[in-house]
Short mmCIF file of C-alpha atoms and ligand atoms in Angstrom, two decimals:
data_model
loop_
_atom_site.label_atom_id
_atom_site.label_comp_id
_atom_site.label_asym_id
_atom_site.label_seq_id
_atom_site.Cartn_x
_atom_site.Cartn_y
_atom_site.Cartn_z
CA UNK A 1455 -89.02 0.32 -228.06
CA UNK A 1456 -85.40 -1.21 -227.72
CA UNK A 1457 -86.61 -4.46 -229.11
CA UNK A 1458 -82.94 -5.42 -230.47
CA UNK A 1459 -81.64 -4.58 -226.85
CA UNK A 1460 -81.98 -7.15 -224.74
CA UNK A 1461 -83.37 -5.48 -221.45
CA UNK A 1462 -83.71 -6.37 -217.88
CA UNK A 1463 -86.73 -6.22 -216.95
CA UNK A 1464 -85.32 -5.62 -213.22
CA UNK A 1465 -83.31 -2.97 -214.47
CA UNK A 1466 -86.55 -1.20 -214.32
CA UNK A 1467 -86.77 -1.48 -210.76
CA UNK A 1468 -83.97 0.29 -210.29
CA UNK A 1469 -84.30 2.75 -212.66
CA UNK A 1470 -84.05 6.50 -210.29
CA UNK A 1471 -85.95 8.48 -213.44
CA UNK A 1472 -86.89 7.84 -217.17
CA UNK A 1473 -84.68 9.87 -219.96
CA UNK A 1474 -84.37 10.29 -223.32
CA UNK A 1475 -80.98 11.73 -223.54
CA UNK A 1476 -78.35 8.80 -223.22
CA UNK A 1477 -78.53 5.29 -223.26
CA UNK A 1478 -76.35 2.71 -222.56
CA UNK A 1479 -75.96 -1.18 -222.54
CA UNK A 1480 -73.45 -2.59 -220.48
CA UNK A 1481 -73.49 -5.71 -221.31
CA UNK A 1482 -72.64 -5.13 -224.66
CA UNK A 1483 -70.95 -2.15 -224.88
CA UNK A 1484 -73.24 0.53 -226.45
CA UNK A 1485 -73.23 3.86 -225.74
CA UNK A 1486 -76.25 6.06 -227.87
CA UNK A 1487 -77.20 9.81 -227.37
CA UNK A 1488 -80.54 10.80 -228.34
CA UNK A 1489 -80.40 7.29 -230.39
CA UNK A 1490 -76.91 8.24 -232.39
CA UNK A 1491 -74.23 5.95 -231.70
CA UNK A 1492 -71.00 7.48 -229.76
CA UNK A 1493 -68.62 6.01 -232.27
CA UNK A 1494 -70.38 8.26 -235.13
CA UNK A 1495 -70.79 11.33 -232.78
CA UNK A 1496 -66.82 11.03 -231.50
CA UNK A 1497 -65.72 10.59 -235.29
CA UNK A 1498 -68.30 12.99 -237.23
CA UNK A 1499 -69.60 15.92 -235.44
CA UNK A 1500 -68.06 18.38 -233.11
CA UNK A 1501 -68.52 18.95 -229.56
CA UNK A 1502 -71.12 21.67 -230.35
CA UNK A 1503 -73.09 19.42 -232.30
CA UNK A 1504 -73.67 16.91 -230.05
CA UNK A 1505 -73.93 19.70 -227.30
CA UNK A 1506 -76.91 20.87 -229.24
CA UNK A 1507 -78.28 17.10 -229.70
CA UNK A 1508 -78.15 16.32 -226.36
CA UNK A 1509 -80.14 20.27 -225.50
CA UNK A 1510 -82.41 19.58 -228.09
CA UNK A 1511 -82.81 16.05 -229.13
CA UNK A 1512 -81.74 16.49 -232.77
CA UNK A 1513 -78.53 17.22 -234.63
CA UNK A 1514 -78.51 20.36 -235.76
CA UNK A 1515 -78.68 21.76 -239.60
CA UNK A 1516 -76.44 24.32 -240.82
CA UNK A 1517 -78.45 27.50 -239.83
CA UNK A 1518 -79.18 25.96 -236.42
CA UNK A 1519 -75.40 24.66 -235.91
CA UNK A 1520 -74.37 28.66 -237.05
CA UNK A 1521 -76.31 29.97 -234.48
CA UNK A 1522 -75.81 27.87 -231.80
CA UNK A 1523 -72.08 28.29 -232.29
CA UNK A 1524 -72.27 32.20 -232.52
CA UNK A 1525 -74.21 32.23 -229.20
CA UNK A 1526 -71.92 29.85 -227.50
CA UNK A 1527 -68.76 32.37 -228.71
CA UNK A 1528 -70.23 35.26 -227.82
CA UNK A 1529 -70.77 34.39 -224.24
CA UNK A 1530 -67.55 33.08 -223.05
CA UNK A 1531 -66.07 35.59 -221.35
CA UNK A 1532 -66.57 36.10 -217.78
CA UNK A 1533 -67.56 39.10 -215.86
CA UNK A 1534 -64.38 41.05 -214.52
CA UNK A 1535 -65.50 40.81 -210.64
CA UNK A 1536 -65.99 37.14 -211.52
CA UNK A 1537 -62.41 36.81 -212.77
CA UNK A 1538 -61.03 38.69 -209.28
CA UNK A 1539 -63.11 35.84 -207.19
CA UNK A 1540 -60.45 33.06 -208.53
CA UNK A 1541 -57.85 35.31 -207.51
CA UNK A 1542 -58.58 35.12 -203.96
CA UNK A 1543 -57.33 31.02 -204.48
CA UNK A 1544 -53.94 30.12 -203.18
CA UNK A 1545 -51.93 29.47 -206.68
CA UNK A 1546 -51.31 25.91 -205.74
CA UNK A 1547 -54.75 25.29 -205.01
CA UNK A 1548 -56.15 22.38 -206.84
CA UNK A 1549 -57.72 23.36 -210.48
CA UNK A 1550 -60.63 21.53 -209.33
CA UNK A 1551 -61.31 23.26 -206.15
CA UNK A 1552 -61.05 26.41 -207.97
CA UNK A 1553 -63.58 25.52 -210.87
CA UNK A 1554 -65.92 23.75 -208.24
CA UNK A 1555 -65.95 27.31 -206.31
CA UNK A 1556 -65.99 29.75 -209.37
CA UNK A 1557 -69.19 27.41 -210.83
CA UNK A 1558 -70.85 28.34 -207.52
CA UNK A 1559 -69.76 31.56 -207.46
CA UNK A 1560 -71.50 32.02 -211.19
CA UNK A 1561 -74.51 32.12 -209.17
CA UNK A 1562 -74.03 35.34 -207.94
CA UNK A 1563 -73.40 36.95 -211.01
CA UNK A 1564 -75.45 34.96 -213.35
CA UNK A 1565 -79.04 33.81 -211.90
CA UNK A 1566 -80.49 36.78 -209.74
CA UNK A 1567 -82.47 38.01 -213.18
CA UNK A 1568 -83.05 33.65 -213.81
CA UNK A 1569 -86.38 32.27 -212.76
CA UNK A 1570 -85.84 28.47 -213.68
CA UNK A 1571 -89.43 27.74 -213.78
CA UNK A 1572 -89.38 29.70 -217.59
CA UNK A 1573 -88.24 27.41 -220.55
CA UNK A 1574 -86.01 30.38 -222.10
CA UNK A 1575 -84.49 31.48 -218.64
CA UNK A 1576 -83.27 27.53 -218.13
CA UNK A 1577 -81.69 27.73 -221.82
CA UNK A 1578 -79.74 30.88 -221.17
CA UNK A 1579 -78.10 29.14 -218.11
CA UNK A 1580 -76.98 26.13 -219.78
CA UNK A 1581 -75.33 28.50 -222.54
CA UNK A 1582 -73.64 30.70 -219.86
CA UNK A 1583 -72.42 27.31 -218.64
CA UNK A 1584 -71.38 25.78 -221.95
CA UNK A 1585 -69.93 28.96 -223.09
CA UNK A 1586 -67.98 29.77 -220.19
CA UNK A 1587 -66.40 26.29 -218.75
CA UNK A 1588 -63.57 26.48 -221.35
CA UNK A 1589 -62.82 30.22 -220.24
CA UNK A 1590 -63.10 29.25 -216.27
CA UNK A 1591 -60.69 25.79 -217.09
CA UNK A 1592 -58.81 28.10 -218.88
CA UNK A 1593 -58.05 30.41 -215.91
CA UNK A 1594 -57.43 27.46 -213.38
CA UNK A 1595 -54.44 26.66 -215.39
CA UNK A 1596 -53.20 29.98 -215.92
CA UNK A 1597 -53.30 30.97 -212.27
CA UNK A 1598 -51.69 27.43 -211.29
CA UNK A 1599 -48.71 28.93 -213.51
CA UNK A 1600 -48.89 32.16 -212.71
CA UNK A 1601 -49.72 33.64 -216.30
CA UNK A 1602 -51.76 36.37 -217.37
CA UNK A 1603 -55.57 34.96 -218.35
CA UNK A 1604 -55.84 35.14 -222.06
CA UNK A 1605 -59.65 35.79 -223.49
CA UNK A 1606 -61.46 34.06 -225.21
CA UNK A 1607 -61.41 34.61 -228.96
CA UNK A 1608 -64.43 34.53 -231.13
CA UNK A 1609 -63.14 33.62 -234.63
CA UNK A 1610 -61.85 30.23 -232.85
CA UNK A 1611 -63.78 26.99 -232.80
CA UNK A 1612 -64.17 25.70 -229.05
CA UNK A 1613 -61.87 23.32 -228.63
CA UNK A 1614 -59.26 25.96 -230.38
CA UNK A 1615 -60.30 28.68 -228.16
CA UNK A 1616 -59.96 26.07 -225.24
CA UNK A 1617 -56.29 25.54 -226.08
CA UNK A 1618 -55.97 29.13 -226.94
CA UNK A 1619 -56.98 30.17 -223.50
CA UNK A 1620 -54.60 27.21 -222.11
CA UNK A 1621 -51.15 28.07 -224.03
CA UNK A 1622 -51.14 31.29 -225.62
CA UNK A 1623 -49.53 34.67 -223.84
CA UNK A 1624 -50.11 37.96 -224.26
CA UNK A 1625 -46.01 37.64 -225.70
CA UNK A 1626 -47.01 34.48 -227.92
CA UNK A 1627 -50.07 33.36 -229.85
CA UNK A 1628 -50.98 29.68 -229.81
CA UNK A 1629 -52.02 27.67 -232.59
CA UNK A 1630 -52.65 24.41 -232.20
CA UNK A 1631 -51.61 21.60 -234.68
CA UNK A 1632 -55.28 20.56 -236.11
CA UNK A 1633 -55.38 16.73 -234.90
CA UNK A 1634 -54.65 18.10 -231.36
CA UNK A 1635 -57.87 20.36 -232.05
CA UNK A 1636 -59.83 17.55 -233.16
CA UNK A 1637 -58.57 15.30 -230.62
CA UNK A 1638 -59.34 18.07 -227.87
CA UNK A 1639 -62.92 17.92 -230.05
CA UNK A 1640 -63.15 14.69 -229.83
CA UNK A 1641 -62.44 14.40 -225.77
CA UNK A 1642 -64.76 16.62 -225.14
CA UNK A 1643 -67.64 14.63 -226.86
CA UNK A 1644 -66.38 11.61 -225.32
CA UNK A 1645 -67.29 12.99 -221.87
CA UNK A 1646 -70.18 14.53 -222.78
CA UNK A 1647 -72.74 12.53 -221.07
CA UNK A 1648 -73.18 9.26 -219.41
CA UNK A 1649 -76.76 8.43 -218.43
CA UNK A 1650 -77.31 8.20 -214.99
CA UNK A 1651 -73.91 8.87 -213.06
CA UNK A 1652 -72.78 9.51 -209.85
CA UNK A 1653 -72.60 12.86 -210.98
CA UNK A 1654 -75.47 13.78 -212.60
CA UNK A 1655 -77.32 12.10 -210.35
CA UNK A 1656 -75.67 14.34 -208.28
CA UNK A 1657 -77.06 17.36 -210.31
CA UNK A 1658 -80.10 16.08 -210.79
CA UNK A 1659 -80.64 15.40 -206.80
CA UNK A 1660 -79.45 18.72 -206.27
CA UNK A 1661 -81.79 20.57 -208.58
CA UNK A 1662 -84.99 18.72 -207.71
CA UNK A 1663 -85.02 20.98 -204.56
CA UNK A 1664 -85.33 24.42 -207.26
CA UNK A 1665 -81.79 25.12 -206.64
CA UNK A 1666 -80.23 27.31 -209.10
CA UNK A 1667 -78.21 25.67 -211.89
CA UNK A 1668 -74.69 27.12 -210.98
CA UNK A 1669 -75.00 25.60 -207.86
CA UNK A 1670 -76.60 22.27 -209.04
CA UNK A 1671 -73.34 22.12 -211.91
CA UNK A 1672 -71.26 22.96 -208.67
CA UNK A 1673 -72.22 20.01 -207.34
CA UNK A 1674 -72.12 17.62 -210.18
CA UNK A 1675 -68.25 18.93 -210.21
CA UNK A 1676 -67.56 18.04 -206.83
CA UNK A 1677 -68.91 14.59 -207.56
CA UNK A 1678 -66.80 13.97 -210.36
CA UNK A 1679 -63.89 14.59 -208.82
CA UNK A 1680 -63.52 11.42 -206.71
CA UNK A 1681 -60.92 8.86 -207.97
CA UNK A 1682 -63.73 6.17 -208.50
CA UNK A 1683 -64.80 8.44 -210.98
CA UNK A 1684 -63.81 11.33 -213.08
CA UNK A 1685 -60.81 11.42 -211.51
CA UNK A 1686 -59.97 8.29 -212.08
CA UNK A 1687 -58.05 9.99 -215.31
CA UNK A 1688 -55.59 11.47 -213.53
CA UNK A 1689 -55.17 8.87 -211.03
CA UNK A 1690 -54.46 6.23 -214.01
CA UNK A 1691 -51.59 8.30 -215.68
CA UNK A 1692 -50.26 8.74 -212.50
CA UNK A 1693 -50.53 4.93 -212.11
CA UNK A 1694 -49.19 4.53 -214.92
CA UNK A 1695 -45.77 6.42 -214.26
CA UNK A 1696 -45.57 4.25 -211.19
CA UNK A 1697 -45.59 0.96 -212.98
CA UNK A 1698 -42.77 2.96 -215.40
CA UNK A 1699 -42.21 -0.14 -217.59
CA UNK A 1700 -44.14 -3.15 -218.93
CA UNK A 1701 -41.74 -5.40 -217.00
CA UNK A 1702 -43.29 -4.21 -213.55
CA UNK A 1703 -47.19 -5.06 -214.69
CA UNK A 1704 -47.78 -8.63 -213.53
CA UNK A 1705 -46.26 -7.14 -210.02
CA UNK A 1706 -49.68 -4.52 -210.06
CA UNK A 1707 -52.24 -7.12 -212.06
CA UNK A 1708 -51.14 -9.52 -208.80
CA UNK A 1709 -51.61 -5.93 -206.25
CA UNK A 1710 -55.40 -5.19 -208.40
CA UNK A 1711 -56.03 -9.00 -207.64
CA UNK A 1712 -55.34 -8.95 -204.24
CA UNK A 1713 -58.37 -8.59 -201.73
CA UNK A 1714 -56.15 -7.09 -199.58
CA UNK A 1715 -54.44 -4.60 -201.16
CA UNK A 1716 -56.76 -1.48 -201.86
CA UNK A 1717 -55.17 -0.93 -205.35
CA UNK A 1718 -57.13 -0.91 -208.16
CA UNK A 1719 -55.95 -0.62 -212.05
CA UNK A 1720 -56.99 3.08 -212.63
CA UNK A 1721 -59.30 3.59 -215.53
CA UNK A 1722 -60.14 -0.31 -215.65
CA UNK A 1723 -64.01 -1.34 -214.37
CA UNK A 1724 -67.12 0.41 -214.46
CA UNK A 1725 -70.45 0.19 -212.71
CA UNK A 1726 -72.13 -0.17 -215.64
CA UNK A 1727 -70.24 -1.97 -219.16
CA UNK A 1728 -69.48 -5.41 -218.88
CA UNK A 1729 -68.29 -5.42 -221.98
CA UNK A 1730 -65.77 -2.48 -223.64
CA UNK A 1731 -66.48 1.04 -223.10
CA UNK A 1732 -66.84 2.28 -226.98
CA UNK A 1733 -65.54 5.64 -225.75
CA UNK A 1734 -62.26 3.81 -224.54
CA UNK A 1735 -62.00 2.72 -227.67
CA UNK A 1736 -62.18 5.76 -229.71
CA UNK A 1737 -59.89 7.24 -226.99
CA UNK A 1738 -56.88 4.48 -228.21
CA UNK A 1739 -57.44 5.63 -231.37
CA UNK A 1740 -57.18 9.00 -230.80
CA UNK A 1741 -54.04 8.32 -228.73
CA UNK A 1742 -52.30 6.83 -231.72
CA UNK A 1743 -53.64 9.52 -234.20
CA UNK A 1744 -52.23 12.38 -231.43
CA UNK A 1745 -48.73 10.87 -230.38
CA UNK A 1746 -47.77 9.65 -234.54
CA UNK A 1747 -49.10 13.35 -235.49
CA UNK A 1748 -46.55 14.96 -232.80
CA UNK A 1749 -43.99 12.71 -233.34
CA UNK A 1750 -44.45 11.30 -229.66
CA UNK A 1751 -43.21 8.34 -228.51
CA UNK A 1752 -44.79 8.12 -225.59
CA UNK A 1753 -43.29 4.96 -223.06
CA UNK A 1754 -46.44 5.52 -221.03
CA UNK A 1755 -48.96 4.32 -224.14
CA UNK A 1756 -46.62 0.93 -224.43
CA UNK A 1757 -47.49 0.36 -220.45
CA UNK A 1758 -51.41 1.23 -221.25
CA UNK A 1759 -51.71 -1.37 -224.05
CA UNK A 1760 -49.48 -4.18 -222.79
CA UNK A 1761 -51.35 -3.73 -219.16
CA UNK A 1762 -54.83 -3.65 -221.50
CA UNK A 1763 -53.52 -7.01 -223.40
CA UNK A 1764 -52.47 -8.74 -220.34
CA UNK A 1765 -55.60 -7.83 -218.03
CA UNK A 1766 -58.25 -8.80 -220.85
CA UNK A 1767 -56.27 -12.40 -220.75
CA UNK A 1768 -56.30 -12.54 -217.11
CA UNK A 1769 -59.08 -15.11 -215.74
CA UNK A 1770 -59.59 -12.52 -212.90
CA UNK A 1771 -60.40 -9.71 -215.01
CA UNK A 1772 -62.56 -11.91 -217.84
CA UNK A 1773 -64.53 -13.64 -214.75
CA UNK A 1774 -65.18 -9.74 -212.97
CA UNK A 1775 -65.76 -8.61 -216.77
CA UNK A 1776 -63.17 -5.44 -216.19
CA UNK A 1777 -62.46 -3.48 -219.18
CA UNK A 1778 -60.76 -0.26 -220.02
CA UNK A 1779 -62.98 3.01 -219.52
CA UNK A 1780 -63.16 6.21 -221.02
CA UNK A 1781 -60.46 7.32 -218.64
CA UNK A 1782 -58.12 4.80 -219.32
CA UNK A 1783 -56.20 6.18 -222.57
CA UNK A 1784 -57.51 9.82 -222.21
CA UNK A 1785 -54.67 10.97 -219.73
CA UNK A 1786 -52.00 9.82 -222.30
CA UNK A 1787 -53.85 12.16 -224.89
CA UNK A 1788 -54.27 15.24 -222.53
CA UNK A 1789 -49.96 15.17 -221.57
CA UNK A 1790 -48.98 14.56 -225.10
CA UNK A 1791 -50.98 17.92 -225.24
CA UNK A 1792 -48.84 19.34 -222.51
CA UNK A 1793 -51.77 19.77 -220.35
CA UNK A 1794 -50.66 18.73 -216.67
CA UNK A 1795 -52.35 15.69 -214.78
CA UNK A 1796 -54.52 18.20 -212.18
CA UNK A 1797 -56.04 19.59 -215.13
CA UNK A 1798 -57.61 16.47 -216.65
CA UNK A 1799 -60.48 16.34 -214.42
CA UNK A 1800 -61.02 20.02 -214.91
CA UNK A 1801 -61.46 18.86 -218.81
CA UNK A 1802 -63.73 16.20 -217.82
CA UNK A 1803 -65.93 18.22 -215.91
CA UNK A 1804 -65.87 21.18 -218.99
CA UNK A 1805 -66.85 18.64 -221.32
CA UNK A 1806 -69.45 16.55 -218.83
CA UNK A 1807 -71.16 20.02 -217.93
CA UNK A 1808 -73.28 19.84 -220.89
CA UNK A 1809 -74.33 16.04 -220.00
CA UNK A 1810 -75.75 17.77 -216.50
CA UNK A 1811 -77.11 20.75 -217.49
CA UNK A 1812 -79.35 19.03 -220.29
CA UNK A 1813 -80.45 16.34 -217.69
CA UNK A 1814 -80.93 19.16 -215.12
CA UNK A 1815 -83.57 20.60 -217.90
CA UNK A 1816 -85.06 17.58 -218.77
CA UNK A 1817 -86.24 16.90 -214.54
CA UNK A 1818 -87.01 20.66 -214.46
CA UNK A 1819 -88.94 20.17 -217.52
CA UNK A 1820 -91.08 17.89 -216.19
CA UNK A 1821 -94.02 19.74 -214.33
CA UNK A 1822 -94.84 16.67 -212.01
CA UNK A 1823 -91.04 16.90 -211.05
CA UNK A 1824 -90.99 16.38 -207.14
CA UNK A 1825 -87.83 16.95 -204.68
CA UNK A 1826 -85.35 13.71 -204.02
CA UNK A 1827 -85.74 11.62 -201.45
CA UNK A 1828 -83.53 8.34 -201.45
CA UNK A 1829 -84.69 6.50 -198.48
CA UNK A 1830 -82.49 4.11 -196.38
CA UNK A 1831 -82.56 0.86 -194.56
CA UNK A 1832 -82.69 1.55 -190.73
CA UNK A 1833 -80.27 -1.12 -189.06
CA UNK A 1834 -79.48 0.68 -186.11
CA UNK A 1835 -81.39 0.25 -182.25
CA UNK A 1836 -84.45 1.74 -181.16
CA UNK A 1837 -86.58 2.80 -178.10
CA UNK A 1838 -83.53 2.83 -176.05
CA UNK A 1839 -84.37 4.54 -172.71
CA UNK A 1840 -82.21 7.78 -171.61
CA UNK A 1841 -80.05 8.52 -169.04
CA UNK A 1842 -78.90 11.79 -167.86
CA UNK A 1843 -74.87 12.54 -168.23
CA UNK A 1844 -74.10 11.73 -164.70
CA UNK A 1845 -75.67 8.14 -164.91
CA UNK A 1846 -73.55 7.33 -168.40
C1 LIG B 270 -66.23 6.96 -214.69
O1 LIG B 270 -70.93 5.71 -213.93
C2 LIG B 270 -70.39 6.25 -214.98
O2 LIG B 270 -70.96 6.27 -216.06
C3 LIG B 270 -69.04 6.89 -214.75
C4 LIG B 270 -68.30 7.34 -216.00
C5 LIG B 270 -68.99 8.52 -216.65
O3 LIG B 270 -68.77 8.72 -217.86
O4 LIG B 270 -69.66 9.28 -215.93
O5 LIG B 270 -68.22 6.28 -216.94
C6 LIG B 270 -66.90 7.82 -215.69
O6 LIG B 270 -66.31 7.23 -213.53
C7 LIG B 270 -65.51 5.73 -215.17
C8 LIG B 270 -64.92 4.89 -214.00
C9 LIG B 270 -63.61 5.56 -213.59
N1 LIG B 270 -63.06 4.94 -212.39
C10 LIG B 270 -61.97 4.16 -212.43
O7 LIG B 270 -61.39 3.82 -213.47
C11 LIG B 270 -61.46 3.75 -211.07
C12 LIG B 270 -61.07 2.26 -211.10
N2 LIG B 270 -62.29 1.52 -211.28
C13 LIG B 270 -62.92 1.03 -210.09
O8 LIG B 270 -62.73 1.74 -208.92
C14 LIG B 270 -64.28 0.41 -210.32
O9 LIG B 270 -64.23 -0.32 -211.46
C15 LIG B 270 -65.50 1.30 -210.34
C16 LIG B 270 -65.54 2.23 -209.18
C17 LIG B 270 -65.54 2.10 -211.60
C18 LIG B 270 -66.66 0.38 -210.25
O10 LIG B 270 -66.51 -0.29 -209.01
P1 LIG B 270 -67.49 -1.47 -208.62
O11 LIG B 270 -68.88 -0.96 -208.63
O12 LIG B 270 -67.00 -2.15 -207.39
O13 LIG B 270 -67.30 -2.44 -209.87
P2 LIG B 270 -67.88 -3.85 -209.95
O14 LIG B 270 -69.06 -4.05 -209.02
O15 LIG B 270 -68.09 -4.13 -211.39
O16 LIG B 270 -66.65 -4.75 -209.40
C19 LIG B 270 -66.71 -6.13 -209.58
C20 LIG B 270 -65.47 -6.66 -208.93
C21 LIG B 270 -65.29 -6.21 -207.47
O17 LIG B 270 -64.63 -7.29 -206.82
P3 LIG B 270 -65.54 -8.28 -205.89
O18 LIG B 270 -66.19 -7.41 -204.82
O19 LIG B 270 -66.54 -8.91 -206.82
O20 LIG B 270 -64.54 -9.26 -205.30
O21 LIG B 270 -64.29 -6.22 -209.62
C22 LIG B 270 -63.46 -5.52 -208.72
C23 LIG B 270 -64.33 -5.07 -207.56
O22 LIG B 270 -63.53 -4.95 -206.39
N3 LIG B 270 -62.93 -4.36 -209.45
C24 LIG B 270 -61.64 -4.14 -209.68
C25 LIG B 270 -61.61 -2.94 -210.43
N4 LIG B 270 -62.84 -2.49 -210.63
C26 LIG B 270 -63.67 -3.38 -210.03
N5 LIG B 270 -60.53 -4.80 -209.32
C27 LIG B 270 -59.34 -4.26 -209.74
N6 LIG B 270 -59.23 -3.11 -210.47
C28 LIG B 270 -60.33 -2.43 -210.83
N7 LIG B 270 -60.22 -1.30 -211.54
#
């Protein structure tokens, strides 16, 4: 089927499930959903579109699109008692360990009437989820501040009612300039799915046991949020700051070099591409497009691209074939924004949530679906003979 990609066959060996929602080549660089290239998605459609490609496995017309989008609105705010849970947080806790509860929590208000097993049941989950990630990210923020939630708005597009949510007041309304909408768009869709990830493998792992999707989507958060993966965004802006100026970069190329020395360039490598992430480079792009728009001259984006010249020269990187990921240029994006670094996660795993919950349907689809059950390579000792406490 993928006769002009040249395949592995022992890829196939490997392979933990079959899907037809993402697929990627690593070696050279090509990221497709549902068989439409990311660079067309990330450029032409909105988040919603490609939300409903990767649900349904086709872009949707106008009447579809309309419908879908009305739906998604009129779901996103959250029940009141939901709203007191996050309250209960400490205001400096984390924005992720507040999402990663409240996503669990959504069980309890949202699945007692769901019975997973029916096709309809397992679409109004994943447009609770869609619908209310935004409004939940929202709220992290907020609290972290110590401002007054604002709802959502339904006569907003998502990524406006996102940013709504984020900046507005109940003193102040907040519109935002229309290339930071798009761009916020645009992020979104950039993060929407990636194939076979720690963290939807997480998801996927976690529903093949019939656990409810809230929880599953709970899980894929708290999978994301390691620094080796979507956290690796704000851990490479805070990088970044560190190295302060392009004069200090050979000092951490020489520190990412060295065996030794546990740093690694942030938002550089990937298990996967060998070659460039495409979504890293639509995320340059959108940098530029954002900071010239605001009239931001951002120091930080002069370290990104000299460190991204000097690395792709750098025998060590070419031989390991390290490029820039999708994190690498997104954190520069997000603060131009004014969005602070301990939310960027929180955006990856609002736009990402999508990515799960369609692969979460697609296993639960599947009839002949049985529970994970990675198995493990026993080197440890055996038959040892036992001895009672006093004799040890
Ligand atoms: C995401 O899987 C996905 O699809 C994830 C993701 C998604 O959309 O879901 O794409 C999102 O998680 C992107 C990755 C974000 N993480 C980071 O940017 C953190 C920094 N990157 C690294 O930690 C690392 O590149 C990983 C974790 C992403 C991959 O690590 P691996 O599996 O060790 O990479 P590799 O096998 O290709 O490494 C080859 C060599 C190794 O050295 P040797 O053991 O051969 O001597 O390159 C080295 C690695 O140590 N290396 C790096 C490096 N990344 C790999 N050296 C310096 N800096 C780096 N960033």
């Amino acid at each position: 089927k993928h006769g002009y990609f040249t395949f592995d066959p022992g890829f196939l060996s490997t392979a933990s499930c079959e899907s037809t929602i993402t697929f990627i080549n690593g070696s050279q660089g090509i990221l497709q959903h549902r068989g439409y290239a990311i660079d067309d998605l990330a450029k032409n459609a909105s988040y919603l579109e490609v939300c409903y490609l990767l649900l349904y496995g086709e872009l949707p017309n106008k009447a579809q699109y309309a419908e879908f989008s009305r739906i998604v609105s009129e779901h996103t705010m959250l029940n009141e008692q939901l709203t007191r849970c996050l309250q209960g947080f400490r205001r400096d806790a984390h924005p992720m360990a507040i999402m990663c509860g409240m996503v669990g929590t959504m069980s309890a208000f949202y699945h007692d009437s769901l019975d997973i097993a029916n096709e309809r049941h397992r679409e109004i989950a994943a447009y609770r989820l869609i619908s209310k990630m935004p409004t939940i990210a929202a709220m992290c923020f907020k609290y972290n501040v110590g401002q007054p939630f604002m709802y959502p708005r339904n006569d907003l597009s998502y990524a406006e009612n996102f940013l709504h949510m984020m900046f507005a007041t109940p003193c102040a309304e907040y519109t935002p300039n229309p290339v930071v909408a798009k761009a916020m768009d645009r992020i979104f869709t950039l993060h929407a799915d990636h194939e076979q990830n720690a963290s939807t493998s997480t998801v996927r792992l976690a529903g093949s046991s019939g656990a409810n999707p809230f929880a599953c989507i709970a899980a894929g958060i708290a999978s994301l949020w390691g620094p080796a993966h979507g956290g690796a965004n704000e851990a490479c802006l805070k990088m970044l700051e560190e190295i302060g100026s392009v004069e200090r970069i050979p000092e951490f190329i020489d520190r990412a070099k060295d065996k030794d020395d546990p740093f690694r360039l942030m938002g550089f490598g990937h298990r996967v591409y060998k070659n460039h992430d495409p979504r890293a480079t639509v995320m340059r792009e959108t940098c530029h497009e954002v900071l010239d728009s605001l009239n931001i001259k951002d120091p930080l984006l002069d370290v990104a691209m000299e460190l991204e010249r000097i690395a792709l020269e750098d025998s060590y990187f070419v031989e390991k074939k390290l490029y820039p990921n999708v994190d690498f240029y997104s954190g520069i994006i997000l603060k131009a924004v004014g969005i602070p670094t301990n939310m960027f996660t929180v955006i990856f795993a609002l736009s990402r949530t999508v990515g799960w919950i369609a692969h979460w349907n697609e296993m639960m689809s599947d009839e002949g679906q049985k529970i994970g059950r990675p198995r493990q390579l026993y080197v440890g000792e055996i038959d040892k003979s036992f001895n009672g406490i006093e004799d040890r």
